[in-house]
């Protein structure tokens, strides 16, 4: 993703600044991400809990693009954020 966009890419956990010590994310609705555009690749691998935490941190005026394809692996955790159909 970094090569295609020319911008740094991160995992969702790193983007939300996961803190094992605090047992949660530093980024949320009270401390949103500083972004106008966010692209999530391999969306089918994101479980419902992580997507919920992520969406809380997305600024209300930001554009969100979710990218995926029907051949991607499903999420390991509970829920299916994006389900592909042929």
JSON list of C-alpha atoms in Angstrom, two decimals:
[
{"chain": "A", "resi": 1, "resn": "UNK", "atom": "CA", "xyz": [0.00, 0.00, 0.00]},
{"chain": "A", "resi": 2, "resn": "UNK", "atom": "CA", "xyz": [2.84, 2.40, 0.83]},
{"chain": "A", "resi": 3, "resn": "UNK", "atom": "CA", "xyz": [4.38, 1.88, -2.61]},
{"chain": "A", "resi": 4, "resn": "UNK", "atom": "CA", "xyz": [1.08, 2.44, -4.40]},
{"chain": "A", "resi": 5, "resn": "UNK", "atom": "CA", "xyz": [0.11, 5.59, -2.49]},
{"chain": "A", "resi": 6, "resn": "UNK", "atom": "CA", "xyz": [3.42, 7.17, -1.53]},
{"chain": "A", "resi": 7, "resn": "UNK", "atom": "CA", "xyz": [2.16, 7.38, 2.07]},
{"chain": "A", "resi": 8, "resn": "UNK", "atom": "CA", "xyz": [3.02, 5.31, 5.13]},
{"chain": "A", "resi": 9, "resn": "UNK", "atom": "CA", "xyz": [0.86, 2.27, 5.74]},
{"chain": "A", "resi": 10, "resn": "UNK", "atom": "CA", "xyz": [0.10, 0.74, 9.14]},
{"chain": "A", "resi": 11, "resn": "UNK", "atom": "CA", "xyz": [-1.91, -2.03, 10.64]},
{"chain": "A", "resi": 12, "resn": "UNK", "atom": "CA", "xyz": [-5.18, -0.91, 12.21]},
{"chain": "A", "resi": 13, "resn": "UNK", "atom": "CA", "xyz": [-3.77, -1.71, 15.66]},
{"chain": "A", "resi": 14, "resn": "UNK", "atom": "CA", "xyz": [-0.78, 0.59, 15.07]},
{"chain": "A", "resi": 15, "resn": "UNK", "atom": "CA", "xyz": [-2.97, 3.28, 13.53]},
{"chain": "A", "resi": 16, "resn": "UNK", "atom": "CA", "xyz": [-5.22, 3.27, 16.59]},
{"chain": "A", "resi": 17, "resn": "UNK", "atom": "CA", "xyz": [-2.15, 3.21, 18.87]},
{"chain": "A", "resi": 18, "resn": "UNK", "atom": "CA", "xyz": [-2.95, -0.01, 20.72]},
{"chain": "A", "resi": 19, "resn": "UNK", "atom": "CA", "xyz": [-1.60, 0.04, 24.27]},
{"chain": "A", "resi": 20, "resn": "UNK", "atom": "CA", "xyz": [-1.19, -3.39, 25.90]},
{"chain": "A", "resi": 21, "resn": "UNK", "atom": "CA", "xyz": [-0.45, -1.68, 29.20]},
{"chain": "A", "resi": 22, "resn": "UNK", "atom": "CA", "xyz": [-3.76, 0.20, 29.12]},
{"chain": "A", "resi": 23, "resn": "UNK", "atom": "CA", "xyz": [-5.58, -2.70, 27.46]},
{"chain": "A", "resi": 24, "resn": "UNK", "atom": "CA", "xyz": [-7.06, -0.64, 24.64]},
{"chain": "A", "resi": 25, "resn": "UNK", "atom": "CA", "xyz": [-6.60, 1.93, 21.94]},
{"chain": "A", "resi": 26, "resn": "UNK", "atom": "CA", "xyz": [-5.45, 5.51, 22.42]},
{"chain": "A", "resi": 27, "resn": "UNK", "atom": "CA", "xyz": [-7.41, 6.66, 19.35]},
{"chain": "A", "resi": 28, "resn": "UNK", "atom": "CA", "xyz": [-11.20, 6.81, 19.67]},
{"chain": "A", "resi": 29, "resn": "UNK", "atom": "CA", "xyz": [-14.09, 9.28, 19.36]},
{"chain": "A", "resi": 30, "resn": "UNK", "atom": "CA", "xyz": [-12.43, 11.52, 21.98]},
{"chain": "A", "resi": 31, "resn": "UNK", "atom": "CA", "xyz": [-9.02, 11.34, 20.28]},
{"chain": "A", "resi": 32, "resn": "UNK", "atom": "CA", "xyz": [-9.80, 10.79, 16.57]},
{"chain": "A", "resi": 33, "resn": "UNK", "atom": "CA", "xyz": [-7.31, 10.06, 13.84]},
{"chain": "A", "resi": 34, "resn": "UNK", "atom": "CA", "xyz": [-5.77, 13.02, 12.04]},
{"chain": "A", "resi": 35, "resn": "UNK", "atom": "CA", "xyz": [-6.80, 12.13, 8.50]},
{"chain": "A", "resi": 36, "resn": "UNK", "atom": "CA", "xyz": [-8.94, 13.34, 5.62]},
{"chain": "A", "resi": 37, "resn": "UNK", "atom": "CA", "xyz": [-8.77, 10.03, 3.72]},
{"chain": "A", "resi": 38, "resn": "UNK", "atom": "CA", "xyz": [-8.28, 6.52, 5.09]},
{"chain": "A", "resi": 39, "resn": "UNK", "atom": "CA", "xyz": [-7.92, 3.39, 2.94]},
{"chain": "A", "resi": 40, "resn": "UNK", "atom": "CA", "xyz": [-8.33, -0.03, 4.55]},
{"chain": "A", "resi": 41, "resn": "UNK", "atom": "CA", "xyz": [-6.96, -2.88, 2.44]},
{"chain": "A", "resi": 42, "resn": "UNK", "atom": "CA", "xyz": [-7.84, -6.55, 2.98]},
{"chain": "A", "resi": 43, "resn": "UNK", "atom": "CA", "xyz": [-11.04, -5.50, 4.75]},
{"chain": "A", "resi": 44, "resn": "UNK", "atom": "CA", "xyz": [-12.39, -9.06, 4.85]},
{"chain": "A", "resi": 45, "resn": "UNK", "atom": "CA", "xyz": [-9.69, -9.90, 7.40]},
{"chain": "A", "resi": 46, "resn": "UNK", "atom": "CA", "xyz": [-10.99, -7.29, 9.88]},
{"chain": "A", "resi": 47, "resn": "UNK", "atom": "CA", "xyz": [-13.32, -8.65, 12.54]},
{"chain": "A", "resi": 48, "resn": "UNK", "atom": "CA", "xyz": [-16.37, -6.78, 13.78]},
{"chain": "A", "resi": 49, "resn": "UNK", "atom": "CA", "xyz": [-14.83, -5.74, 17.13]},
{"chain": "A", "resi": 50, "resn": "UNK", "atom": "CA", "xyz": [-11.74, -4.20, 15.53]},
{"chain": "A", "resi": 51, "resn": "UNK", "atom": "CA", "xyz": [-13.87, -2.44, 12.89]},
{"chain": "A", "resi": 52, "resn": "UNK", "atom": "CA", "xyz": [-16.05, -0.96, 15.65]},
{"chain": "A", "resi": 53, "resn": "UNK", "atom": "CA", "xyz": [-12.98, 0.38, 17.46]},
{"chain": "A", "resi": 54, "resn": "UNK", "atom": "CA", "xyz": [-11.60, 1.74, 14.19]},
{"chain": "A", "resi": 55, "resn": "UNK", "atom": "CA", "xyz": [-14.83, 3.48, 13.15]},
{"chain": "A", "resi": 56, "resn": "UNK", "atom": "CA", "xyz": [-15.01, 5.26, 16.52]},
{"chain": "A", "resi": 57, "resn": "UNK", "atom": "CA", "xyz": [-11.66, 6.91, 15.71]},
{"chain": "A", "resi": 58, "resn": "UNK", "atom": "CA", "xyz": [-12.47, 7.99, 12.14]},
{"chain": "A", "resi": 59, "resn": "UNK", "atom": "CA", "xyz": [-13.12, 11.74, 11.96]},
{"chain": "A", "resi": 60, "resn": "UNK", "atom": "CA", "xyz": [-16.69, 12.56, 10.95]},
{"chain": "A", "resi": 61, "resn": "UNK", "atom": "CA", "xyz": [-15.56, 14.51, 7.86]},
{"chain": "A", "resi": 62, "resn": "UNK", "atom": "CA", "xyz": [-13.00, 11.93, 6.66]},
{"chain": "A", "resi": 63, "resn": "UNK", "atom": "CA", "xyz": [-13.47, 9.77, 3.57]},
{"chain": "A", "resi": 64, "resn": "UNK", "atom": "CA", "xyz": [-13.15, 6.02, 4.20]},
{"chain": "A", "resi": 65, "resn": "UNK", "atom": "CA", "xyz": [-12.37, 3.57, 1.40]},
{"chain": "A", "resi": 66, "resn": "UNK", "atom": "CA", "xyz": [-12.65, -0.17, 2.13]},
{"chain": "A", "resi": 67, "resn": "UNK", "atom": "CA", "xyz": [-10.81, -2.43, -0.30]},
{"chain": "A", "resi": 68, "resn": "UNK", "atom": "CA", "xyz": [-11.17, -6.19, -0.59]},
{"chain": "A", "resi": 69, "resn": "UNK", "atom": "CA", "xyz": [-11.85, -9.06, -2.92]},
{"chain": "A", "resi": 70, "resn": "UNK", "atom": "CA", "xyz": [-13.75, -12.32, -2.80]},
{"chain": "A", "resi": 71, "resn": "UNK", "atom": "CA", "xyz": [-10.57, -14.41, -2.56]},
{"chain": "A", "resi": 72, "resn": "UNK", "atom": "CA", "xyz": [-9.27, -12.83, 0.66]},
{"chain": "A", "resi": 73, "resn": "UNK", "atom": "CA", "xyz": [-9.10, -14.78, 3.89]},
{"chain": "A", "resi": 74, "resn": "UNK", "atom": "CA", "xyz": [-11.96, -14.20, 6.35]},
{"chain": "A", "resi": 75, "resn": "UNK", "atom": "CA", "xyz": [-11.40, -12.57, 9.73]},
{"chain": "A", "resi": 76, "resn": "UNK", "atom": "CA", "xyz": [-10.01, -14.73, 12.53]},
{"chain": "A", "resi": 77, "resn": "UNK", "atom": "CA", "xyz": [-12.20, -13.01, 15.13]},
{"chain": "A", "resi": 78, "resn": "UNK", "atom": "CA", "xyz": [-15.97, -12.86, 15.37]},
{"chain": "A", "resi": 79, "resn": "UNK", "atom": "CA", "xyz": [-18.05, -11.34, 12.61]},
{"chain": "A", "resi": 80, "resn": "UNK", "atom": "CA", "xyz": [-17.62, -10.60, 8.97]},
{"chain": "A", "resi": 81, "resn": "UNK", "atom": "CA", "xyz": [-17.20, -6.93, 8.08]},
{"chain": "A", "resi": 82, "resn": "UNK", "atom": "CA", "xyz": [-17.22, -7.50, 4.36]},
{"chain": "A", "resi": 83, "resn": "UNK", "atom": "CA", "xyz": [-18.60, -10.54, 2.67]},
{"chain": "A", "resi": 84, "resn": "UNK", "atom": "CA", "xyz": [-17.71, -11.25, -0.93]},
{"chain": "A", "resi": 85, "resn": "UNK", "atom": "CA", "xyz": [-20.19, -12.65, -3.45]},
{"chain": "A", "resi": 86, "resn": "UNK", "atom": "CA", "xyz": [-19.49, -14.04, -6.90]}
]
